[in-house]
Short mmCIF file of C-alpha atoms in Angstrom, two decimals:
data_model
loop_
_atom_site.label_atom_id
_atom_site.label_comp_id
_atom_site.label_asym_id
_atom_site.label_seq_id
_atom_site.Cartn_x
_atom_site.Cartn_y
_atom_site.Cartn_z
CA UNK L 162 3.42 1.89 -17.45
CA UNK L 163 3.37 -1.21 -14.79
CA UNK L 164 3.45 -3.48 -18.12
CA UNK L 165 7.06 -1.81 -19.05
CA UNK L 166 7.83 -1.91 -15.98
CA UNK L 167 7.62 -5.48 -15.57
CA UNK L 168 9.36 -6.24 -18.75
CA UNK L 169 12.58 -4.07 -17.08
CA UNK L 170 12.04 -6.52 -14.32
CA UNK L 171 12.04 -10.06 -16.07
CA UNK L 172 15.10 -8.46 -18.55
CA UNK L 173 17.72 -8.22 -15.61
CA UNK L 174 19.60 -10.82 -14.13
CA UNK L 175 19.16 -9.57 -10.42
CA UNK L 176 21.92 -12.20 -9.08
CA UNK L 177 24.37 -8.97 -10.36
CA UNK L 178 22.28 -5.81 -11.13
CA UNK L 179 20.56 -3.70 -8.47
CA UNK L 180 18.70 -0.79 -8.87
CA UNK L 181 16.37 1.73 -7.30
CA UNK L 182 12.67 2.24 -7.71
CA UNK L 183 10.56 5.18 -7.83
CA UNK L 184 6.97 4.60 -8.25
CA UNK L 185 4.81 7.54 -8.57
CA UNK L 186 1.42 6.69 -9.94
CA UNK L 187 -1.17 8.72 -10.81
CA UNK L 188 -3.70 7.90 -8.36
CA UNK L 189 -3.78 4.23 -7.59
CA UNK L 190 -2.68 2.91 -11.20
CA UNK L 191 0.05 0.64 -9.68
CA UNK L 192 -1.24 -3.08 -9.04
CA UNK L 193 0.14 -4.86 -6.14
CA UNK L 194 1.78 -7.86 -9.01
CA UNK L 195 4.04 -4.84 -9.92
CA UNK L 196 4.98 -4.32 -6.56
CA UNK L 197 5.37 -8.05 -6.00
CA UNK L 198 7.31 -8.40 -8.82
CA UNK L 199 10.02 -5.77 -7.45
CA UNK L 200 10.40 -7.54 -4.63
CA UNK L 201 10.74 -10.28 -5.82
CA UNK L 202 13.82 -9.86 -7.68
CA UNK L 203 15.58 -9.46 -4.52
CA UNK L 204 17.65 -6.72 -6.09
CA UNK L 205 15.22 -3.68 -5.89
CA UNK L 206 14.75 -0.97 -3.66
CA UNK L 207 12.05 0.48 -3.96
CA UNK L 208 10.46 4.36 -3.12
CA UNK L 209 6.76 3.79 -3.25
CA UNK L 210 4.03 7.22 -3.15
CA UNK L 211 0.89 5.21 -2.12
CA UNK L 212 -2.02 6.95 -2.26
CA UNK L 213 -3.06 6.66 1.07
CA UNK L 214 -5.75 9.49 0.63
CA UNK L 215 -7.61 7.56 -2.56
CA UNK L 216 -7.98 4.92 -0.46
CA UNK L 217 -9.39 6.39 2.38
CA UNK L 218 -11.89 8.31 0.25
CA UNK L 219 -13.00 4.97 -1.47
CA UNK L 220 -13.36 2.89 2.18
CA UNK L 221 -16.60 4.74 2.56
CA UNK L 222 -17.91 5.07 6.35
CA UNK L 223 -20.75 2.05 5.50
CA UNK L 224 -18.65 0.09 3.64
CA UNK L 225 -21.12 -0.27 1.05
CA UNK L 226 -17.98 0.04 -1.36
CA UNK L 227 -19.16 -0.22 -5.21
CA UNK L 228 -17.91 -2.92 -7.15
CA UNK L 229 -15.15 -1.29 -9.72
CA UNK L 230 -13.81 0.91 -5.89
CA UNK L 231 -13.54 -2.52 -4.52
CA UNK L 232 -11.61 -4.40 -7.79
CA UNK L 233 -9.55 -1.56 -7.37
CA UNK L 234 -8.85 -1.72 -3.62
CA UNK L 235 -8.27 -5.61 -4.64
CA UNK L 236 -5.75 -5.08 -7.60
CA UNK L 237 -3.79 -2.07 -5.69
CA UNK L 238 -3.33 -4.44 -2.28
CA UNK L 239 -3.21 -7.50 -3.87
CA UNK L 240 -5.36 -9.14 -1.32
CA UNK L 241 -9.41 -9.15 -0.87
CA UNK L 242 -8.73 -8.99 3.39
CA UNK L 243 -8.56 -5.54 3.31
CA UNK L 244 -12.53 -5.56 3.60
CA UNK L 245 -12.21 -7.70 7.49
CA UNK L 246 -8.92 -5.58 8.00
CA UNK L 247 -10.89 -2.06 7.79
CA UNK L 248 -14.86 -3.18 8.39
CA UNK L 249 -16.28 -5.18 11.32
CA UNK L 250 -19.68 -6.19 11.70
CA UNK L 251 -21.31 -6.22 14.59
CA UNK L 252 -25.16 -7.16 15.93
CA UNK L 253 -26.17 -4.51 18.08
CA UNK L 254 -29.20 -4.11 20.48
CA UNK L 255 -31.28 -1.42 18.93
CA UNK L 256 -34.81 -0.25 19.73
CA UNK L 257 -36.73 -2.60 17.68
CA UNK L 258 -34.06 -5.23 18.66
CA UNK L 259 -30.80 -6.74 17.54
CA UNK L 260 -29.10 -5.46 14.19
CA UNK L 261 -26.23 -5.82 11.92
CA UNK L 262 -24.13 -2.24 12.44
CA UNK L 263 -21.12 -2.26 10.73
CA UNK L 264 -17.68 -0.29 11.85
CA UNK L 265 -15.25 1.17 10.01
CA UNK L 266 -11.25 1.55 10.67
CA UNK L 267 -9.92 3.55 8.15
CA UNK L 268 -7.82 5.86 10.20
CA UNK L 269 -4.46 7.26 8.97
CA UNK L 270 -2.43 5.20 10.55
CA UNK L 271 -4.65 2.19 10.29
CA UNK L 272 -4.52 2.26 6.39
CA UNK L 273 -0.25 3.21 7.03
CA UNK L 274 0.47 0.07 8.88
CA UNK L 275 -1.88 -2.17 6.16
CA UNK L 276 0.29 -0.91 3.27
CA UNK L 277 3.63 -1.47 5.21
CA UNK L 278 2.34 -4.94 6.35
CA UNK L 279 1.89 -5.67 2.70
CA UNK L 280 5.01 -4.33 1.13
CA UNK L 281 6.67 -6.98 4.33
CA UNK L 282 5.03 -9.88 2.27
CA UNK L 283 6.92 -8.77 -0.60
CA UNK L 284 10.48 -7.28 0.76
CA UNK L 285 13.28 -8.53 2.94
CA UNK L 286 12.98 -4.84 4.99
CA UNK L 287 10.03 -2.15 4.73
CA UNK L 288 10.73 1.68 6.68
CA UNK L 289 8.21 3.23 8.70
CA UNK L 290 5.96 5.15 6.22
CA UNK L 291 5.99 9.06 5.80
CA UNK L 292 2.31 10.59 5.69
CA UNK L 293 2.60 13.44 3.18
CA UNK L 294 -0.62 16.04 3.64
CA UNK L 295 -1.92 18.87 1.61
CA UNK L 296 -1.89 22.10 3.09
CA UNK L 297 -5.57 21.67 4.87
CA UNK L 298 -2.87 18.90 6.49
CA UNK L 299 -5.16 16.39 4.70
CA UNK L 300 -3.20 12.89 3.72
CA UNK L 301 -2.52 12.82 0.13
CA UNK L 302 0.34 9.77 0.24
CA UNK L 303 2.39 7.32 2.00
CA UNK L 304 6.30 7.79 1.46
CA UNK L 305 7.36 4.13 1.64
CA UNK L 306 10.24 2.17 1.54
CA UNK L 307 10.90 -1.24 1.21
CA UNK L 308 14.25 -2.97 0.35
CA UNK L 309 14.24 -6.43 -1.41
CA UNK L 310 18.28 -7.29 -1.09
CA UNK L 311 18.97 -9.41 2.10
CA UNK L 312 22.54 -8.44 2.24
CA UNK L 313 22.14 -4.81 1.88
CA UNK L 314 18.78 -4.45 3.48
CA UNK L 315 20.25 -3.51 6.32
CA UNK L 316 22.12 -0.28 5.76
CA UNK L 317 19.29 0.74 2.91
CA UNK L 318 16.56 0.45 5.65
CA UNK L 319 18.97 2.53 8.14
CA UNK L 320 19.77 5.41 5.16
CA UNK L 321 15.78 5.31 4.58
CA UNK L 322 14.24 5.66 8.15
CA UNK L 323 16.29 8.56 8.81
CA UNK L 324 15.00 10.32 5.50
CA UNK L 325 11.66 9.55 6.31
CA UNK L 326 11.94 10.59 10.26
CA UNK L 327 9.17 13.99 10.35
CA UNK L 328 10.84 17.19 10.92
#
């Protein structure tokens, strides 16, 4: 549970101890203060299995998202931008004249780089992302990585990016 996992967290003295995350939530269960929390004890490294495909199943193609998706969306990225980071509005001619049509961009690698970008608010160092799929090779997660320890950032980003290189 995040909650026990935050108690771990405030318990340490991170000046000495370091240790290694794995965070493997059912679904999207982990809120982004638990991730924020990680980081910032500057002694965590942490192994993150985002649920990249949740979240592109609940950034429907409208973007009329409904309102316990979008608390959700809120509480698992910390942020409310998401919704101007993966929707644009825009007033287009039409045959009875000018309307609101709005766009989505919820790609793969869209949603990939929006995760990493936020785990960098948090961490000294984040890896490039591994997209896990299911075998119809649809994307289930995000294998991330994200380092919190300035001085051994470094070699733990280096160790990680070559795990997480495809093939």
């Amino acid at each position: 549970r995040s909650s026990d996992l935050c108690r771990w967290c405030r318990e340490r003295d991170w000046s000495k101890d370091r240790a290694v995350v794995f965070l493997d939530p059912y679904g999207m269960q982990v809120d982004w203060a638990t991730v924020q929390l990680l980081g910032e004890t500057r002694g965590v490294d942490l192994w993150y299995l985002f649920s990249l495909g949740g979240v592109i199943r609940m950034l429907t193609r409208d973007g009329l998202i409904e309102e316990t998706w979008q608390r959700r969306l809120d509480n698992v990225f910390g942020t409310t931008d998401w919704r101007e980071h993966f929707y644009r509005t825009a007033i287009e001619p039409g045959l009875f004249g000018e309307h609101d049509v709005t766009h989505r961009d919820a790609t793969v690698k869209n949603v990939q780089k929006y995760i990493e970008d936020r785990l960098k608010t948090a961490f000294v160092e984040v890896a490039p992302s591994l997209v896990l799929r299911n075998s119809q090779s649809f994307p289930q997660f995000a294998l991330c990585f994200a380092a919190s320890n300035e001085k051994g950032a470094k070699p733990a980003l280096k160790i990680a990016t070559h795990l997480l290189k495809e093939g």
